[in-house]
CSV table of C-alpha atoms and ligand atoms in Angstrom, one decimal:
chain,number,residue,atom,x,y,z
A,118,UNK,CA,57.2,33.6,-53.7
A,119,UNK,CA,55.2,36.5,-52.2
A,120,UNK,CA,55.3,39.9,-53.2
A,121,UNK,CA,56.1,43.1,-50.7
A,122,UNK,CA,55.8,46.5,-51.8
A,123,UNK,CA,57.4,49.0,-49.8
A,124,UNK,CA,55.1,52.0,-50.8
A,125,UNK,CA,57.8,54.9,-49.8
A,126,UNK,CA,60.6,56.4,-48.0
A,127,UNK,CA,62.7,53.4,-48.7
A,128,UNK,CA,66.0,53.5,-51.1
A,129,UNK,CA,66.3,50.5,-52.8
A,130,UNK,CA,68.2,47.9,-52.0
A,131,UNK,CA,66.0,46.7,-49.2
A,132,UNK,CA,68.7,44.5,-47.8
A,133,UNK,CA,67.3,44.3,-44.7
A,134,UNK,CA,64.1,43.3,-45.4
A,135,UNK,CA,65.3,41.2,-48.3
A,136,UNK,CA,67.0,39.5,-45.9
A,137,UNK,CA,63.8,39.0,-43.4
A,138,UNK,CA,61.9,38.1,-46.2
A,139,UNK,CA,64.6,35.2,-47.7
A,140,UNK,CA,63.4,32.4,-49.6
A,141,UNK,CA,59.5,33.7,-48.5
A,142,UNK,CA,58.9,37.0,-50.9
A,143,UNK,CA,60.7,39.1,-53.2
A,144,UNK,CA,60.6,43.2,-51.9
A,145,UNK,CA,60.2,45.9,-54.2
A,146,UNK,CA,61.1,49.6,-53.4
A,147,UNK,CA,57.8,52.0,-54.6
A,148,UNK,CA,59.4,55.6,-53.6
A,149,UNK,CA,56.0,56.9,-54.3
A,150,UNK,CA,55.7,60.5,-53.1
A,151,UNK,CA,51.7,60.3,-53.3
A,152,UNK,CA,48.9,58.2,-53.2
A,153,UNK,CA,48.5,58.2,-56.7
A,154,UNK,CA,52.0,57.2,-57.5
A,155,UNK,CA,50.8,53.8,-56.3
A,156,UNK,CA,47.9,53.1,-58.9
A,157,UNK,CA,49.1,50.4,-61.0
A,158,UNK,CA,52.2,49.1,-58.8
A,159,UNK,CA,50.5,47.8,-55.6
A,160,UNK,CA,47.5,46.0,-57.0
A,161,UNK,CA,49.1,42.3,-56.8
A,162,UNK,CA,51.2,43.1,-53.8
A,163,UNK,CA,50.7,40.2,-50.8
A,164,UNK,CA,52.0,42.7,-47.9
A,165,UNK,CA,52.4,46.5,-47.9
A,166,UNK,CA,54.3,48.0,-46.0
A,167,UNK,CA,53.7,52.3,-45.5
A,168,UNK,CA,56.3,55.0,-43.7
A,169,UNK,CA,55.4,58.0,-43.6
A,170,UNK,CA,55.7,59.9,-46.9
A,171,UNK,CA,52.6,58.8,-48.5
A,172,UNK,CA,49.2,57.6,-47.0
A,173,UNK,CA,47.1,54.9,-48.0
A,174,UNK,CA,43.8,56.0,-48.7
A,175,UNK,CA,40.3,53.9,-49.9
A,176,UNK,CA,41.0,54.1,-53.5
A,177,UNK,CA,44.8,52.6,-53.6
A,178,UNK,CA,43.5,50.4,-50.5
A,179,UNK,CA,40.5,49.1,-53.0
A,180,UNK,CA,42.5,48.0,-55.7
A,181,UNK,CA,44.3,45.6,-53.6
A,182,UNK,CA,43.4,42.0,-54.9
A,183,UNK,CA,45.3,39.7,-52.5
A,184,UNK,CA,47.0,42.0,-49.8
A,185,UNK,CA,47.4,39.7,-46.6
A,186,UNK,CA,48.8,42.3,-44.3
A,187,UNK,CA,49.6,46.4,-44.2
A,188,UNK,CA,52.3,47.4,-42.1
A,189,UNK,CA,52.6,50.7,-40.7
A,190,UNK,CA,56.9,51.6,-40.8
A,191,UNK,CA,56.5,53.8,-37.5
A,192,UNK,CA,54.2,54.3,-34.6
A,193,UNK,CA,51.0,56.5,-36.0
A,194,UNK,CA,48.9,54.7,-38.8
A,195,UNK,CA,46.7,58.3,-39.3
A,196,UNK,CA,48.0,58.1,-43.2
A,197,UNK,CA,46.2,54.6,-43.6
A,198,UNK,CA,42.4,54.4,-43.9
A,199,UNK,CA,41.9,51.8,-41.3
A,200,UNK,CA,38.1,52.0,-42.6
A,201,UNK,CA,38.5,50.7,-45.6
A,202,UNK,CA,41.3,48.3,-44.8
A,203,UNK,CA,38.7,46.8,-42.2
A,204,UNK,CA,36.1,46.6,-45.8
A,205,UNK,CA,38.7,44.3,-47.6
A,206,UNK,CA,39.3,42.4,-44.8
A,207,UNK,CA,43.1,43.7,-44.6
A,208,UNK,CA,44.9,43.6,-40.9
A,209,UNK,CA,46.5,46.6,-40.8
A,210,UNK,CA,49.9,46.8,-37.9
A,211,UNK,CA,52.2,49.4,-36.4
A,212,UNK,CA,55.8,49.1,-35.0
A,213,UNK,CA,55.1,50.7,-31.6
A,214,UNK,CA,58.3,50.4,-30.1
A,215,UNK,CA,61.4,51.1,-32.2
A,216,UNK,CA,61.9,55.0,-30.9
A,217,UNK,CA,60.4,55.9,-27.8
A,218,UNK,CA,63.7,56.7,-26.5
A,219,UNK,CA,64.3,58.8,-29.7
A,220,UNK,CA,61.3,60.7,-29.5
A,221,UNK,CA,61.3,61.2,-25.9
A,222,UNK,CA,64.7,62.8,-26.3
A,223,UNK,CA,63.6,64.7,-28.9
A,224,UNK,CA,61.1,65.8,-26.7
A,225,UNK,CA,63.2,66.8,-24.0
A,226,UNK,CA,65.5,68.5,-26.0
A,227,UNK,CA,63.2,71.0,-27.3
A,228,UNK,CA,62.1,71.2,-23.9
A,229,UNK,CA,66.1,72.4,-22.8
A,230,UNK,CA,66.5,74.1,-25.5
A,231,UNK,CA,63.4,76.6,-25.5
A,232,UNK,CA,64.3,76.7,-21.6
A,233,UNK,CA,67.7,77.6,-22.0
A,234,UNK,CA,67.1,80.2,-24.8
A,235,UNK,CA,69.8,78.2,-26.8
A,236,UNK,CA,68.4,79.0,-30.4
A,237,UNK,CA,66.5,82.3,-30.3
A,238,UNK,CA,69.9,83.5,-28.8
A,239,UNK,CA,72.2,82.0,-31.2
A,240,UNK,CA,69.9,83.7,-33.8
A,241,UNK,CA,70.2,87.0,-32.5
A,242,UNK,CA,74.2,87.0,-31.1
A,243,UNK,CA,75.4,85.4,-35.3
A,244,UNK,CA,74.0,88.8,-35.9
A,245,UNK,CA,75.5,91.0,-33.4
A,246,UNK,CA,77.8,89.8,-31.2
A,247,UNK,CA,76.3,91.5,-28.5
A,248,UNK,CA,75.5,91.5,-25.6
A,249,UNK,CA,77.5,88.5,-24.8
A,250,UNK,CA,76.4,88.4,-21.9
A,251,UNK,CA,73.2,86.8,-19.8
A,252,UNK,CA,71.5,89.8,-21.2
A,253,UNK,CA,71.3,88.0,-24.6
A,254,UNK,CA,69.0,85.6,-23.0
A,255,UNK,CA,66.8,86.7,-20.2
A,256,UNK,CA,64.6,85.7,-19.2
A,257,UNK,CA,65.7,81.9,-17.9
A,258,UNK,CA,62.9,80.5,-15.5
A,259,UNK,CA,64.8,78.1,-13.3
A,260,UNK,CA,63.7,74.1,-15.1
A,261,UNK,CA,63.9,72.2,-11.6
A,262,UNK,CA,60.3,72.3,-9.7
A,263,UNK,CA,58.6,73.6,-12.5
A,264,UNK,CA,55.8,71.2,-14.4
A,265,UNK,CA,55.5,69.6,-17.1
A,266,UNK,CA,52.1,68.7,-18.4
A,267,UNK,CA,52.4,65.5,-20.5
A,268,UNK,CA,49.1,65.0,-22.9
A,269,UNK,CA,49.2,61.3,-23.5
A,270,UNK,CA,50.9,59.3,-21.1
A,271,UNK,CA,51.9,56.2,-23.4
A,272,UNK,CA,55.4,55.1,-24.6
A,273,UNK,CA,56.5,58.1,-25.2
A,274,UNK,CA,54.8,60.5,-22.7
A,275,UNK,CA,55.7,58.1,-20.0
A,276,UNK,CA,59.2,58.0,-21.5
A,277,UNK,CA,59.3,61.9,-21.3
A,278,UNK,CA,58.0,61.9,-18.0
A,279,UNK,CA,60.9,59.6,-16.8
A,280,UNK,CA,63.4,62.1,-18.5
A,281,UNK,CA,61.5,65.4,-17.1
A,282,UNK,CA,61.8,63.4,-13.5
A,283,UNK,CA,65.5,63.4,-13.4
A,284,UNK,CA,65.7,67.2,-14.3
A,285,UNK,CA,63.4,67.4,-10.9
A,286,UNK,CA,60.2,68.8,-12.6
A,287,UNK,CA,56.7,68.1,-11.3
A,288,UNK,CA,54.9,66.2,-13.9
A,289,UNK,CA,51.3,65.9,-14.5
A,290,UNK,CA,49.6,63.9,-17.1
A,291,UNK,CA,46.0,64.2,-19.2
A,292,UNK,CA,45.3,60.8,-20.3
A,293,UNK,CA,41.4,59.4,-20.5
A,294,UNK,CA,42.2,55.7,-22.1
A,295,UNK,CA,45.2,55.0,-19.4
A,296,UNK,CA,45.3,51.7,-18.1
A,297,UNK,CA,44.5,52.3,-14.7
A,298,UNK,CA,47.1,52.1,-12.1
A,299,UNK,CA,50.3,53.0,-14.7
A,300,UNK,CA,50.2,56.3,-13.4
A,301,UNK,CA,51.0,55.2,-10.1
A,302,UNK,CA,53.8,53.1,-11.7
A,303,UNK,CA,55.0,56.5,-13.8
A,304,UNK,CA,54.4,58.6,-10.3
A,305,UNK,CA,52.6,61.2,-12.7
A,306,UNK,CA,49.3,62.4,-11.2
A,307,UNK,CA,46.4,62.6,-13.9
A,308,UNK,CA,44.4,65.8,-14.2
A,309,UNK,CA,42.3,67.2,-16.8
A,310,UNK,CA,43.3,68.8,-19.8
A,311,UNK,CA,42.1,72.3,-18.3
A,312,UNK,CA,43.8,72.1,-14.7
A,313,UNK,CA,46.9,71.0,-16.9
A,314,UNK,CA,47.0,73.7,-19.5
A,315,UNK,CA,46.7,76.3,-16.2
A,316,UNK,CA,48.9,74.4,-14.5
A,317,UNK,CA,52.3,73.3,-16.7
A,318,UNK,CA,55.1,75.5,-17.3
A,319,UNK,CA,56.3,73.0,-20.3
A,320,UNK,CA,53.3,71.1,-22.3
A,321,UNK,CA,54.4,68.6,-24.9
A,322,UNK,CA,51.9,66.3,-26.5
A,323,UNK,CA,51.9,62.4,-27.4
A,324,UNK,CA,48.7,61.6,-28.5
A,325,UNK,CA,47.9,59.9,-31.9
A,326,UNK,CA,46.5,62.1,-33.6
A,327,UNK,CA,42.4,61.0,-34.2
A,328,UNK,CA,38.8,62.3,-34.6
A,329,UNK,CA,39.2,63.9,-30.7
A,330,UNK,CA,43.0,64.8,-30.9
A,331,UNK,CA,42.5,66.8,-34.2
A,332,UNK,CA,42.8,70.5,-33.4
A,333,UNK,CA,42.7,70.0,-29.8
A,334,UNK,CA,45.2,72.9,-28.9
A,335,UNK,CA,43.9,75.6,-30.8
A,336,UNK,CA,42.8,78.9,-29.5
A,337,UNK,CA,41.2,78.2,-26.9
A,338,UNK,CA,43.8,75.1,-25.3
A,339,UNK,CA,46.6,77.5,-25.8
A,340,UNK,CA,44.5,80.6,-24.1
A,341,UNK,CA,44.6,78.6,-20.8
A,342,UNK,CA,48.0,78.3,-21.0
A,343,UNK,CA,50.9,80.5,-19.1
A,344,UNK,CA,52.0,83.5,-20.6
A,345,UNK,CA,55.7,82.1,-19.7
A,346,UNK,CA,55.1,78.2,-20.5
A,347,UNK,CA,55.9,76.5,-23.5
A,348,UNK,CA,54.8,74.0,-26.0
A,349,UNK,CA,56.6,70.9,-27.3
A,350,UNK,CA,54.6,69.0,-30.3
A,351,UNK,CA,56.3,65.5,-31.3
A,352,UNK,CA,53.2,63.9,-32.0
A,353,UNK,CA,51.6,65.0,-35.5
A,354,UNK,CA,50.9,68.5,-36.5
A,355,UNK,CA,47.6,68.8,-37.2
A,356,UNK,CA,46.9,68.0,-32.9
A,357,UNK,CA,47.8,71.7,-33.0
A,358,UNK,CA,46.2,74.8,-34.5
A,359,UNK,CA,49.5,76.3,-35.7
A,360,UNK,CA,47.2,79.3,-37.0
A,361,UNK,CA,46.6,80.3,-33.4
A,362,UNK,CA,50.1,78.9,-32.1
A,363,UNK,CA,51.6,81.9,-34.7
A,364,UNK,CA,49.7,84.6,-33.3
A,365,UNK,CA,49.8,83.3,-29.5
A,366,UNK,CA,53.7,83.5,-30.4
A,367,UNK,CA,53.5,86.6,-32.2
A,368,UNK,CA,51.4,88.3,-29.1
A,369,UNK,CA,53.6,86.8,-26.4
A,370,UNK,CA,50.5,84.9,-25.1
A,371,UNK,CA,52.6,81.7,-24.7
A,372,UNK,CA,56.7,81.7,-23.9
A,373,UNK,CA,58.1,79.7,-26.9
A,374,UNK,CA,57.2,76.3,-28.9
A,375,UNK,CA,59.2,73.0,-29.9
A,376,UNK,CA,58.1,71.6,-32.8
A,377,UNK,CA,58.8,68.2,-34.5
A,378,UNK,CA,55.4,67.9,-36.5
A,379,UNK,CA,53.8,70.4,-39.0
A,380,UNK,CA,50.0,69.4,-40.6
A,381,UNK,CA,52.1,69.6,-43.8
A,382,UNK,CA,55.2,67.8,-44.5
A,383,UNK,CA,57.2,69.4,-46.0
A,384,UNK,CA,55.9,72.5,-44.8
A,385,UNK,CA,54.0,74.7,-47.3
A,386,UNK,CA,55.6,78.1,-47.1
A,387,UNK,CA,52.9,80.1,-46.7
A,388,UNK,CA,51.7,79.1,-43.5
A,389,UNK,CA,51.5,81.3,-40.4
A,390,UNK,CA,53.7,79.3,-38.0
A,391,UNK,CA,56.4,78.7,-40.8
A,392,UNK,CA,56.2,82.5,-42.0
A,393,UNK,CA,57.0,83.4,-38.2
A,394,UNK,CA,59.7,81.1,-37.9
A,395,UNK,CA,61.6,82.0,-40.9
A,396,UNK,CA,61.1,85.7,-40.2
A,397,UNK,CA,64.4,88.0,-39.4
A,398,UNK,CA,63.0,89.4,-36.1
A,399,UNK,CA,64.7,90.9,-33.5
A,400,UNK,CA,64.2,89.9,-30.7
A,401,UNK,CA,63.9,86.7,-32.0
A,402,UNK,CA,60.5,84.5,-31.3
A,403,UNK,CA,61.5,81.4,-29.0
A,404,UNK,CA,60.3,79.0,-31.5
A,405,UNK,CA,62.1,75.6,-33.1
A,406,UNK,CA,61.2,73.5,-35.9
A,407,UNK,CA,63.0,70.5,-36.6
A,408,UNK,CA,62.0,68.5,-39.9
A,409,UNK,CA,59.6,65.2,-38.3
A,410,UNK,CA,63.2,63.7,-37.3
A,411,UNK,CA,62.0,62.9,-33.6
A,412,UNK,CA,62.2,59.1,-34.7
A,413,UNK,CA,65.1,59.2,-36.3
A,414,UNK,CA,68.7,57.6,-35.0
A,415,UNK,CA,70.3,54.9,-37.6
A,416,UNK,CA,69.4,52.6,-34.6
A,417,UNK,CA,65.8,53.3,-35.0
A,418,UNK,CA,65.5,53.3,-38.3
A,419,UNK,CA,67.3,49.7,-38.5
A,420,UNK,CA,64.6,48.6,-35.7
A,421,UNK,CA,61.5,49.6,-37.9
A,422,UNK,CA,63.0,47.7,-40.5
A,423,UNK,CA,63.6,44.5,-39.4
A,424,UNK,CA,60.1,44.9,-37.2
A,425,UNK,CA,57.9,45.9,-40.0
A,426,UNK,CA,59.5,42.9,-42.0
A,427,UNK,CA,58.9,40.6,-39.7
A,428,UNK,CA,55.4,41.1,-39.4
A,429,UNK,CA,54.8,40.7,-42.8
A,430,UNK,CA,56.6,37.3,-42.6
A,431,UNK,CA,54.6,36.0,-39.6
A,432,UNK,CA,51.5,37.2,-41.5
A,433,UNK,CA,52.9,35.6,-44.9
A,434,UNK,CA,53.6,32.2,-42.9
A,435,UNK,CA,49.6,31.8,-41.6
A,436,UNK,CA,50.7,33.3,-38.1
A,437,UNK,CA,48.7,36.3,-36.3
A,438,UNK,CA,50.5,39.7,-36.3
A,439,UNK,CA,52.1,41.3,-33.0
A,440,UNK,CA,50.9,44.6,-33.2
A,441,UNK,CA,47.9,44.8,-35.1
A,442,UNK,CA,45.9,48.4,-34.7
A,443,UNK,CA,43.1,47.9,-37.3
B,706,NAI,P1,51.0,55.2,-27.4
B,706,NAI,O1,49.9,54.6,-28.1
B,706,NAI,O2,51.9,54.4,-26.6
B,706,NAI,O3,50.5,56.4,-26.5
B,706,NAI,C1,49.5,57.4,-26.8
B,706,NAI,C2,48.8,57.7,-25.6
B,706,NAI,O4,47.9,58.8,-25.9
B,706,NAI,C3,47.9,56.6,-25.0
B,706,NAI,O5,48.3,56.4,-23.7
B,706,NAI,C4,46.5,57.1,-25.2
B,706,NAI,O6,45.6,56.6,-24.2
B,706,NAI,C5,46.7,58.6,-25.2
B,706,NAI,N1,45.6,59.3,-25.8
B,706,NAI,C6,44.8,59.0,-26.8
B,706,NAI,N2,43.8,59.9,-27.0
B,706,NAI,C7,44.0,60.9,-26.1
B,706,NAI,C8,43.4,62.1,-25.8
B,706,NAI,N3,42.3,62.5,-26.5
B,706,NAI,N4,43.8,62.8,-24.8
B,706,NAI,C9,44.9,62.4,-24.0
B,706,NAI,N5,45.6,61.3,-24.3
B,706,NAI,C10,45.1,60.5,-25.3
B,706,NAI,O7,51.8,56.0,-28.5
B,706,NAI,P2,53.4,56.5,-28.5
B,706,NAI,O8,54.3,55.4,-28.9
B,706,NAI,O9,53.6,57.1,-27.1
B,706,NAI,O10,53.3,57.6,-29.6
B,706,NAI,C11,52.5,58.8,-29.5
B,706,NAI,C12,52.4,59.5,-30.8
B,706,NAI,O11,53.7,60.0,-31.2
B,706,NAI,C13,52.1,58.5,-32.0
B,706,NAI,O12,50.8,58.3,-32.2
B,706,NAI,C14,52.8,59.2,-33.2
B,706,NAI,O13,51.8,60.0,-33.9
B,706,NAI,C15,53.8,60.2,-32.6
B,706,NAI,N6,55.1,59.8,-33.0
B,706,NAI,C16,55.9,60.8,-33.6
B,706,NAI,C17,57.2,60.6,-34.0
B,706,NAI,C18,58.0,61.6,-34.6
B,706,NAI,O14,59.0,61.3,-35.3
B,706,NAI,N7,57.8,62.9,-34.4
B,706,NAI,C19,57.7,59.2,-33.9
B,706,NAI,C20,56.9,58.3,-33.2
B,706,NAI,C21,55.6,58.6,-32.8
C-alpha cells in the first residue's frame, strides 16, 4: 500500500479520497498550518497532496525519499517550489478546472457590488438610517457600455469576460502568453496593460501570480487608472501593492476595490489596506474583502477532491499525470 499525505486544510476523515485511493494507498490528514509542521511527517510519503494553507518549500521538499507525485488541491501552485521539486525529480500537478465558475462569479460579484454601492452603503445607513434614499449612494455610473479590463484572459478571465458580456460591458483583455486566435473565440480585443489601465472602468485580474506578475499593480499601474474605475483582485494578493491600493483609496485616486486575495492570509492586522477597511469612516471607502473564498462552493470543493486524488492514483499506478505544471 502507498502512502498519501494530505499536507493541510483537510479534516480528517478523507472519505473521499480514501475512497479514490481504495485498495491502492492509505491517506493521512497532516493539518499542518506551516512548513515546518511537516518535518518528520511527510518524509516516507509516496504522493502529496498541498491546498492552500501551507507551502511546500526546498527544505520539506528535500526530505522527501520516495515522493512519486505533488498535487496542488487548487489552481495556483505559487506555495510549492517547483525548483526544487524539478531537483528530486518530483512531477508536481494542479487541478485547473474545479472553480472557474466559482471564481468568475466571485469576480463578478464584487464587480456588482462595488458598482452598485451595495456594501459602503449598507455600512453607512446600519448607522444612521439616513438618507434612505438614492442619496445614500451616489454616485452610480450606469454598468452597461462601460469596460472591463480583464488582466489574464484564461479560465477564469475568459469566464468573467463571458459574465461581464451579458451585463453588456465592453471588454478588453491584456494577455501576452494567449494562445492565438482565443480572443477571437472570447470576442475580447487584446491591448496592452497601459491602454487597459487608461481605458477600463472595472479592472479585475487572473493571472498566476509569478516573477513578472509580482507587484505588477502597484503605484504606478493603479496611477493610470480612472479616478472613477475599480479594482477586482481574485487572483493572489501579492499581484497587487495593497500599500499603494490604501492610499490610492484613501486619496480617491481610484473609485473602489474587490478583493478576494491579501499577500497574507489570514491578514496581518497591521497592514495599510486591512487598517482602511476596518476603519469607522464616514463616508465609508468603497472597498470589500472577502476571506480567499472565491473557490469555494461545496460543489467545488468536492471537485478538487476527487481530482487531486485521482491524479495521485494515475501517478501511483505507472500512468502520466493530466495536469502536470512542474
Ligand atoms: P489560467 O492559467 O487558465 O489563466 C491565467 C492566464 O494568465 C493565462 O491565460 C496566462 O497567459 C495569463 N498570464 C500569465 N502571465 C501574465 C501576465 N504577466 N500578464 C497578463 N496575463 C498573464 O488560470 P485560471 O484558472 O484562470 O486562474 C487564474 C488565477 O486565479 C490562478 O493562477 C490562481 O492564482 C487564481 N485563483 C484564485 C482563486 C481564489 O479562490 N481566489 C481560486 C482559483 C484560482
Amino acid at each position: 500500500m502507498f502512502h498519501v499525505a494530505v499536507t493541510d486544510y483537510l479534516q480528517p476523515p478523507a472519505t473521499i479520497e480514501e475512497r479514490e485511493l481504495a485498495g491502492l494507498a492509505r491517506v493521512e490528514c497532516l493539518l499542518a498550518h506551516r512548513a515546518e509542521d511537516l518535518l518528520d511527517k511527510v518524509e516516507g510519503a509516496d504522493a502529496l497532496i498541498v491546498f492552500h494553507e501551507i507551502s511546500l518549500p526546498r527544505p520539506v521538499i528535500a526530505r522527501l525519499r520516495h515522493c512519486r507525485i505533488i498535487v496542488r488541491g487548487g489552481v495556483g501552485y505559487d506555495n510549492v517550489d517547483l525548483a526544487a521539486a524539478r531537483e528530486r525529480g518530483i512531477p508536481v500537478c494542479n487541478v485547473p478546472d474545479y472553480g472557474v465558475d466559482e471564481v468568475a462569479d466571485h469576480a463578478v460579484g464584487l464587480m456588482l457590488a462595488l458598482n452598485r454601492g451595495w456594501v459602503r452603503v449598507e455600512r453607512s445607513l446600519r448607522r444612521s438610517l439616513t438618507p434612505w434614499d438614492k442619496r445614500a449612494v451616489e454616485p452610480v455610473p450606469r454598468l452597461a457600455g462601460q469596460t472591463l479590463g480583464i488582466i489574464g484572459l484564461g479560465r477564469i478571465g475568459a469566464a468573467t469576460a463571458r459574465r461581464a458580456q451579458a451585463f453588456r460591458m465592453k471588454v478588453l483583455a491584456c494577455d501576452p502568453y494567449l494562445r492565438p486566435g482565443l480572443e477571437k473565440v472570447f470576442d475580447v480585443p487584446l491591448v496592452d496593460l497601459d491602454t487597459l489601465l487608461r481605458e477600463s472602468d472595472v479592472v479585475s485580474i487572473h493571472t498566476p501570480l509569478t516573477d513578472e506578475t509580482r507587484g505588477l499593480v502597484g503605484a504606478a499601474a493603479l496611477s493610470r487608472m480612472k479616478p472613477s474605475a475599480l479594482l477586482v483582485n481574485t487572483a493572489r494578493g501579492a499581484i497587487v501593492d495593497t500599500d499603494a491600493l490604501a492610499a490610492a483609496l484613501q486619496q480617491g485616486r481610484i473609485a473602489g476595490a474587490g478583493i478576494d486575495v491579501l499577500p497574507t492570509e489570514p491578514p496581518d492586522p497591521s497592514q495599510a489596506l486591512v487598517q482602511l477597511w476596518r476603519a469607522e469612516l464616514n463616508p465609508p471607502v468603497n472597498l470589500i474583502i472577502t476571506p480567499h473564498t472565491a473557490f469555494y462552493s461545496e460543489a467545488a470543493v468536492e471537485e478538487i477532491r476527487v481530482k487531486a486524488a485521482r491524479e495521485v492514483a494515475r501517478v501511483l499506478r505507472g500512468e502520466p499525470p493530466k495536469n502536470r505544471v512542474g
